[in-house]
Amino acid sequence: MNSAVVVGAGIAGASVAYFLSRAGVNVTVVDAGLHAASHVPSALINPVRGQSGQVDADALAGMHQTWALVEDLTARGHRIPHGRTGVLRPMPDDQTRARFGRHLPADLKTQWVAPAAPLGPGWAHALFLPDAGWVDGPALCAALLSASGARLVTGRAECWTAHAVTLAGGERLNTGAVVVSGGSVGSTWAGEERTHRMGSMLLLDRAVSGVPLSFGAYLSPDARGGVLGGTFEAPSPTWEAPRLPLGSLRWLLERGAALTDLRAVQVTGRWTGSRLSGLRVGRDDAGVWHLSGLSSKGFLLGPLHARRLAEQVRSGGTPTSPLQ
Ligand SMILES: Cc1cc2nc3c(=O)[nH]c(=O)nc-3n(C[C@H](O)[C@H](O)[C@H](O)COP(=O)(O)OP(=O)(O)OC[C@H]3O[C@@H](n4cnc5c(N)ncnc54)[C@H](O)[C@@H]3O)c2cc1C
């Protein structure tokens, strides 16, 4: 298989394009240029998730893969704002610490530290993850696409088969393999019913802490200052147009103020995106390849899944590559 069309240029599609190209495949990427969750201004590379402290089986390998890509692309001259600063996870009580402690794998570097400034008062414990950090989403996607050398077609793919993609204008792209990585909006355009969650970031004039702080919401540096973000809207069965209801804004500000003192910080803007849950990776019955449903872990796990998928696509797949 020496050619492929990838639908979607978010972190999933851009990573698939990158790894396919490196394996010698001639890649075309089709992207509508709309509603990419991967345009998140600052994505945490954080293996210890949520308020339960769950650690995905692939979290360590995913974190190392993403950092390796960032380092490699940076060394080749691509500008990708990021910080391998570690991430601090404050916890409100002993129960939460015990829950997190149960999930931590032995090979993950962790340090329990005393909660101190810039954390606000009221935190009982704090877990420092020295290998974690943050990355600029659009910059990483752009670097992957550029380094892949893939041909980029701006437009919407209307439909596809195992060996062809038809664009909205009727043009047909014939190819050796088709990979669909359309994220939340693409899933709804394709008529699927899956689980979507909207979240927002307030863009801040400064980073309140050099190390991202995360519990409930997160505060992180970004390329222009900082962000306060989280995913708080109720799940929905389809992608929905970006919005930030006042109640959600209040939720975000309360979570942010619990993390640290925000009184000196200015809000300079807002970014809203929708993420898709339910990992879908592999080949469907029609022979079309998929990588979607990366949920809140697109930058932690997307490149790793993309590398594995690209190996299967390049080799034409095996009986052990069904859709998950
Ligand atoms: C508020 C918020 C905070 C987040 N924080 C983090 C975090 O800290 N760490 C982390 O790892 N992840 C985080 N995520 C999740 C992460 O952003 C997503 O998992 C990831 O970006 C999904 O990438 P994707 O490539 O699957 O989809 P997307 O980035 O949504 O890209 C899909 C692309 O495909 C295009 N497309 C779709 N259908 C078609 C079609 N038919 N034809 C042409 N183009 C099409 C779209 O226009 C879009 O450009 C966050 C998400 C949100 C919303």
Coordinates of C-alpha atoms and ligand atoms in Angstrom, one line a residue:
M1 CA 0.0 0.0 0.0
N2 CA 1.7 3.2 -1.1
S3 CA -1.0 5.9 -0.9
A4 CA -3.5 7.0 1.6
V5 CA -6.1 9.7 2.1
V6 CA -6.6 10.9 5.7
V7 CA -9.8 12.7 6.6
G8 CA -9.2 15.2 9.4
A9 CA -6.1 17.2 10.3
G10 CA -6.5 17.3 14.1
I11 CA -3.9 15.5 16.3
A12 CA -5.3 12.1 15.2
G13 CA -5.2 12.7 11.5
A14 CA -2.0 14.8 11.5
S15 CA -0.2 12.1 13.5
V16 CA -1.5 9.3 11.2
A17 CA -0.3 11.4 8.2
Y18 CA 3.1 11.9 9.8
F19 CA 3.7 8.2 10.6
L20 CA 2.4 7.0 7.2
S21 CA 4.6 9.5 5.4
R22 CA 7.6 8.4 7.4
A23 CA 6.9 4.8 6.3
G24 CA 7.0 5.9 2.7
V25 CA 3.3 6.2 2.0
N26 CA 2.2 9.1 -0.3
V27 CA -0.4 10.9 1.9
T28 CA -3.2 13.4 1.1
V29 CA -5.0 15.0 4.0
V30 CA -8.5 16.4 3.6
D31 CA -9.6 18.8 6.3
A32 CA -12.7 21.1 6.5
G33 CA -10.8 23.6 8.7
L34 CA -13.6 23.7 11.2
H35 CA -14.2 23.0 14.8
A36 CA -11.0 21.0 15.5
A37 CA -10.7 20.1 19.2
S38 CA -7.0 19.9 18.6
H39 CA -6.9 23.7 18.3
V40 CA -7.0 23.8 22.1
P41 CA -4.4 26.5 23.0
S42 CA -2.8 24.4 25.8
A43 CA -3.3 20.7 26.1
L44 CA -1.9 18.9 29.1
I45 CA 0.2 15.9 28.6
N46 CA -1.0 14.4 31.9
P47 CA -1.1 10.6 32.4
V48 CA -3.1 10.8 35.7
R49 CA -6.6 11.7 34.8
G50 CA -9.7 13.4 36.2
Q51 CA -10.6 13.4 39.8
S52 CA -10.3 9.7 40.2
G53 CA -6.6 9.4 39.2
Q54 CA -7.2 6.8 36.6
V55 CA -4.1 5.9 34.5
D56 CA -4.8 4.5 31.0
A57 CA -2.8 1.4 30.2
D58 CA -1.1 3.3 27.4
A59 CA -0.6 6.5 29.3
L60 CA 3.1 6.2 29.9
A61 CA 3.9 5.1 26.4
G62 CA 1.6 7.8 25.0
M63 CA 3.3 10.5 27.0
H64 CA 6.8 9.4 25.9
Q65 CA 5.6 9.2 22.3
T66 CA 4.2 12.7 22.3
W67 CA 7.3 14.2 23.9
A68 CA 9.5 12.3 21.5
L69 CA 7.6 13.8 18.6
V70 CA 7.7 17.4 20.1
E71 CA 11.5 17.0 20.6
D72 CA 12.1 15.6 17.2
L73 CA 10.0 18.2 15.3
T74 CA 11.6 21.0 17.4
A75 CA 15.1 19.8 16.6
R76 CA 14.1 19.9 12.9
G77 CA 13.1 23.6 13.2
H78 CA 9.4 23.5 13.9
R79 CA 8.2 26.0 16.5
I80 CA 6.0 24.2 19.0
P81 CA 5.4 26.1 22.3
H82 CA 5.4 23.6 25.1
G83 CA 6.6 23.0 28.6
R84 CA 8.0 19.8 30.1
T85 CA 7.5 21.4 33.4
G86 CA 5.6 18.6 35.2
V87 CA 2.0 18.9 36.3
L88 CA 0.8 19.4 39.9
R89 CA -2.4 17.6 41.0
P90 CA -3.7 19.1 44.3
M91 CA -6.2 17.0 46.2
P92 CA -8.9 18.0 48.7
D93 CA -8.7 15.1 51.2
D94 CA -7.1 11.9 52.3
Q95 CA -9.8 9.8 50.5
T96 CA -8.9 11.4 47.2
R97 CA -5.2 10.8 47.8
A98 CA -5.9 7.2 48.6
R99 CA -7.9 6.8 45.4
F100 CA -5.1 8.3 43.3
G101 CA -2.5 6.2 45.1
R102 CA -4.3 3.0 44.2
H103 CA -4.1 3.8 40.4
L104 CA -0.5 4.9 40.2
P105 CA 1.7 2.5 38.2
A106 CA 5.1 1.7 39.7
D107 CA 6.9 2.9 36.6
L108 CA 5.3 6.4 36.6
K109 CA 7.6 9.0 38.3
T110 CA 5.5 10.7 41.0
Q111 CA 6.3 12.9 44.1
W112 CA 3.8 13.7 46.9
V113 CA 4.6 17.2 47.9
A114 CA 3.1 19.6 50.5
P115 CA 0.5 21.9 49.0
A116 CA 2.1 25.4 48.8
A117 CA 1.9 28.6 46.7
P118 CA 0.8 29.1 44.0
L119 CA -1.9 26.6 45.2
G120 CA -4.7 28.3 47.1
P121 CA -5.6 27.3 50.6
G122 CA -7.7 24.2 51.5
W123 CA -5.7 21.5 49.6
A124 CA -4.7 18.5 51.7
H125 CA -2.2 16.9 49.4
A126 CA -0.5 17.4 46.1
L127 CA 0.9 15.0 43.6
F128 CA 3.7 16.2 41.3
L129 CA 4.1 14.4 37.9
P130 CA 7.6 15.5 36.8
D131 CA 7.4 14.0 33.3
A132 CA 4.1 15.7 32.4
G133 CA 3.6 19.1 30.9
W134 CA 1.7 21.1 28.3
V135 CA 1.8 21.7 24.5
D136 CA 0.3 24.1 22.0
G137 CA -2.3 22.1 20.1
P138 CA -2.4 23.8 16.7
A139 CA 1.3 24.2 16.6
L140 CA 1.9 20.5 17.1
C141 CA -0.7 19.6 14.5
A142 CA 0.8 22.1 12.0
A143 CA 4.3 20.8 12.6
L144 CA 3.2 17.2 12.1
L145 CA 1.4 18.1 8.8
S146 CA 4.3 20.1 7.5
A147 CA 6.9 17.4 8.4
S148 CA 4.7 14.8 6.8
G149 CA 4.9 16.5 3.4
A150 CA 1.3 15.4 2.9
R151 CA -0.8 17.2 0.3
L152 CA -3.4 19.2 2.1
V153 CA -6.9 19.5 0.5
T154 CA -9.1 22.1 2.3
G155 CA -12.7 21.0 2.0
R156 CA -15.2 18.5 3.4
A157 CA -15.2 14.8 2.6
E158 CA -18.8 13.8 1.9
C159 CA -18.4 10.1 1.8
W160 CA -15.7 7.4 1.5
T161 CA -15.1 3.7 0.8
A162 CA -12.0 1.6 1.4
H163 CA -10.2 3.1 -1.6
A164 CA -11.8 6.5 -2.4
V165 CA -12.9 9.7 -0.8
T166 CA -15.5 12.0 -2.5
L167 CA -15.3 15.7 -1.7
A168 CA -18.2 18.0 -1.2
G169 CA -17.7 19.5 -4.7
G170 CA -17.9 16.0 -6.3
E171 CA -14.2 15.4 -6.8
R172 CA -13.1 11.8 -6.1
L173 CA -9.7 11.0 -4.6
N174 CA -8.8 7.3 -5.4
T175 CA -6.2 5.9 -3.0
G176 CA -4.7 2.7 -1.5
A177 CA -6.3 3.3 1.9
V178 CA -8.7 5.7 3.7
V179 CA -8.2 6.7 7.3
V180 CA -11.1 8.7 9.0
S181 CA -10.1 11.0 11.9
G182 CA -12.9 13.6 11.9
G183 CA -13.2 14.1 15.6
S184 CA -16.4 15.3 17.2
V185 CA -17.7 17.4 14.3
G186 CA -16.8 14.7 11.7
S187 CA -18.6 12.0 13.7
T188 CA -21.8 14.1 13.6
W189 CA -21.4 14.9 9.9
A190 CA -21.0 11.2 9.3
G191 CA -24.4 10.6 11.0
E192 CA -22.9 8.7 13.9
E193 CA -24.5 8.8 17.4
R194 CA -21.7 9.0 19.9
T195 CA -20.8 10.9 23.0
H196 CA -19.6 14.5 22.7
R197 CA -18.6 16.9 25.5
M198 CA -18.0 20.6 25.1
G199 CA -15.5 22.5 27.1
S200 CA -14.0 26.0 27.2
M201 CA -10.8 27.8 28.1
L202 CA -10.5 31.3 29.3
L203 CA -7.4 32.8 27.7
L204 CA -5.4 34.7 30.4
D205 CA -2.8 37.5 30.0
R206 CA -0.3 35.6 32.1
A207 CA 0.4 32.1 33.4
V208 CA -0.4 32.0 37.1
S209 CA 2.0 29.2 37.6
G210 CA 4.9 27.9 35.5
V211 CA 3.7 24.4 36.3
P212 CA 0.1 23.4 35.2
L213 CA -2.3 22.9 38.1
S214 CA -5.1 20.5 37.6
F215 CA -8.0 19.3 39.7
G216 CA -11.6 19.8 38.3
A217 CA -10.4 22.5 35.9
Y218 CA -6.8 23.3 34.9
L219 CA -4.6 26.3 34.8
S220 CA -1.7 26.1 32.4
P221 CA 0.8 28.3 30.6
D222 CA 0.2 28.7 26.9
A223 CA 2.1 30.4 24.0
R224 CA 0.6 33.9 24.9
G225 CA 0.2 33.8 28.6
G226 CA -2.0 31.2 30.3
V227 CA -5.4 29.4 30.2
L228 CA -8.0 28.3 32.6
G229 CA -9.9 25.4 31.1
G230 CA -12.1 22.4 31.6
T231 CA -14.8 20.2 30.1
F232 CA -18.0 20.8 32.0
E233 CA -21.0 20.7 29.7
A234 CA -23.3 17.6 29.9
P235 CA -22.5 14.9 27.4
S236 CA -24.6 15.1 24.1
P237 CA -25.2 12.6 21.3
T238 CA -24.1 15.0 18.6
W239 CA -21.6 17.8 18.1
E240 CA -23.0 21.2 19.1
A241 CA -22.0 24.7 18.1
P242 CA -19.5 26.2 20.5
R243 CA -21.0 28.2 23.4
L244 CA -20.1 29.1 27.0
P245 CA -23.3 29.4 29.2
L246 CA -23.0 31.7 32.1
G247 CA -23.4 28.8 34.6
S248 CA -20.5 27.1 33.0
L249 CA -18.4 30.3 33.2
R250 CA -19.2 30.5 36.9
W251 CA -18.2 26.8 37.3
L252 CA -14.9 27.4 35.6
L253 CA -14.1 30.6 37.6
E254 CA -14.9 28.8 40.9
R255 CA -12.7 25.9 40.0
G256 CA -9.9 28.2 38.9
A257 CA -10.2 30.3 42.1
A258 CA -9.9 27.2 44.2
L259 CA -6.7 26.3 42.4
T260 CA -5.0 29.6 42.9
D261 CA -5.5 33.4 43.5
L262 CA -6.8 34.8 40.2
R263 CA -7.4 38.4 41.3
A264 CA -4.5 39.9 39.3
V265 CA -5.3 38.0 36.1
Q266 CA -7.0 39.5 33.1
V267 CA -9.2 37.4 30.7
T268 CA -8.2 38.2 27.1
G269 CA -10.4 35.7 25.2
R270 CA -12.1 32.4 25.1
W271 CA -11.8 29.1 23.2
T272 CA -14.5 26.4 23.1
G273 CA -14.2 23.0 21.6
S274 CA -16.0 19.6 21.6
R275 CA -14.3 16.3 22.2
L276 CA -15.6 12.9 21.2
S277 CA -15.6 9.9 23.6
G278 CA -15.4 6.2 22.9
L279 CA -12.0 5.2 21.3
R280 CA -12.5 3.9 17.8
V281 CA -9.3 2.6 16.2
G282 CA -8.8 0.0 13.5
R283 CA -10.5 -1.1 10.3
D284 CA -14.3 -1.3 9.9
D285 CA -16.2 -4.0 7.9
A286 CA -16.1 -1.8 4.8
G287 CA -12.3 -1.7 4.9
V288 CA -12.1 1.9 6.1
W289 CA -9.6 2.7 8.8
H290 CA -10.5 4.9 11.8
L291 CA -8.9 6.8 14.7
S292 CA -11.3 8.8 16.7
G293 CA -12.9 9.2 20.1
L294 CA -9.7 10.3 21.9
S295 CA -11.8 12.0 24.5
S296 CA -9.8 14.2 26.9
K297 CA -6.5 12.4 26.0
G298 CA -6.0 13.3 22.4
F299 CA -2.5 14.7 22.9
L300 CA -1.6 12.1 25.5
L301 CA -2.6 9.1 23.4
G302 CA -3.3 10.3 19.8
P303 CA 0.2 10.1 18.5
L304 CA 0.8 6.6 20.0
H305 CA -2.5 5.2 18.5
A306 CA -1.6 6.9 15.2
R307 CA 1.8 5.3 15.1
R308 CA 0.3 1.8 15.7
L309 CA -2.5 2.4 13.2
A310 CA -0.1 3.7 10.6
E311 CA 1.9 0.4 10.9
Q312 CA -1.2 -1.6 10.2
V313 CA -2.4 0.6 7.4
R314 CA 1.0 0.5 5.7
S315 CA 1.1 -3.3 5.9
G316 CA -2.4 -3.6 4.6
G317 CA -3.8 -4.7 8.0
T318 CA -4.0 -8.1 9.6
P319 CA -6.8 -10.2 10.8
T320 CA -6.0 -8.8 14.3
S321 CA -6.8 -5.2 13.3
P322 CA -10.6 -5.0 13.8
L323 CA -12.3 -1.8 14.9
Q324 CA -12.3 -1.4 18.7
Ligands
LIG1 C1 -11.8 22.2 26.4 C2 -10.9 21.0 26.0 C3 -9.7 20.7 26.7 C4 -8.9 19.6 26.4 N1 -7.8 19.4 27.0 C5 -7.0 18.4 26.7 C6 -5.8 18.1 27.4 O1 -5.4 18.8 28.3 N2 -5.0 17.1 27.0 C7 -5.4 16.2 26.0 O2 -4.6 15.3 25.6 N3 -6.5 16.4 25.3 C8 -7.3 17.5 25.6 N4 -8.5 17.7 25.0 C9 -9.0 16.7 24.0 C10 -8.3 16.8 22.7 O3 -8.4 18.2 22.3 C11 -9.0 15.9 21.7 O4 -9.0 14.6 22.2 C12 -8.3 15.9 20.3 O5 -8.0 17.2 19.9 C13 -9.2 15.2 19.3 O6 -8.4 15.2 18.1 P1 -9.0 14.6 16.7 O7 -7.9 14.8 15.7 O8 -9.6 13.3 17.0 O9 -10.3 15.6 16.3 P2 -10.3 17.1 16.0 O10 -9.2 17.9 16.6 O11 -11.7 17.6 16.3 O12 -10.0 17.2 14.4 C14 -11.0 16.7 13.5 C15 -10.7 17.5 12.2 O13 -11.4 16.8 11.1 C16 -12.1 17.7 10.3 N5 -13.1 17.0 9.7 C17 -14.1 16.3 10.3 N6 -14.9 15.7 9.4 C18 -14.4 16.0 8.2 C19 -14.8 15.7 6.9 N7 -15.9 14.9 6.6 N8 -14.1 16.2 5.9 C20 -13.0 17.0 6.1 N9 -12.6 17.3 7.3 C21 -13.3 16.8 8.4 C22 -12.5 18.8 11.3 O14 -12.8 20.0 10.6 C23 -11.3 18.9 12.2 O15 -10.4 19.8 11.7 C24 -9.3 18.8 25.3 C25 -10.5 19.1 24.6 C26 -11.3 20.2 24.9 C27 -12.6 20.4 24.2

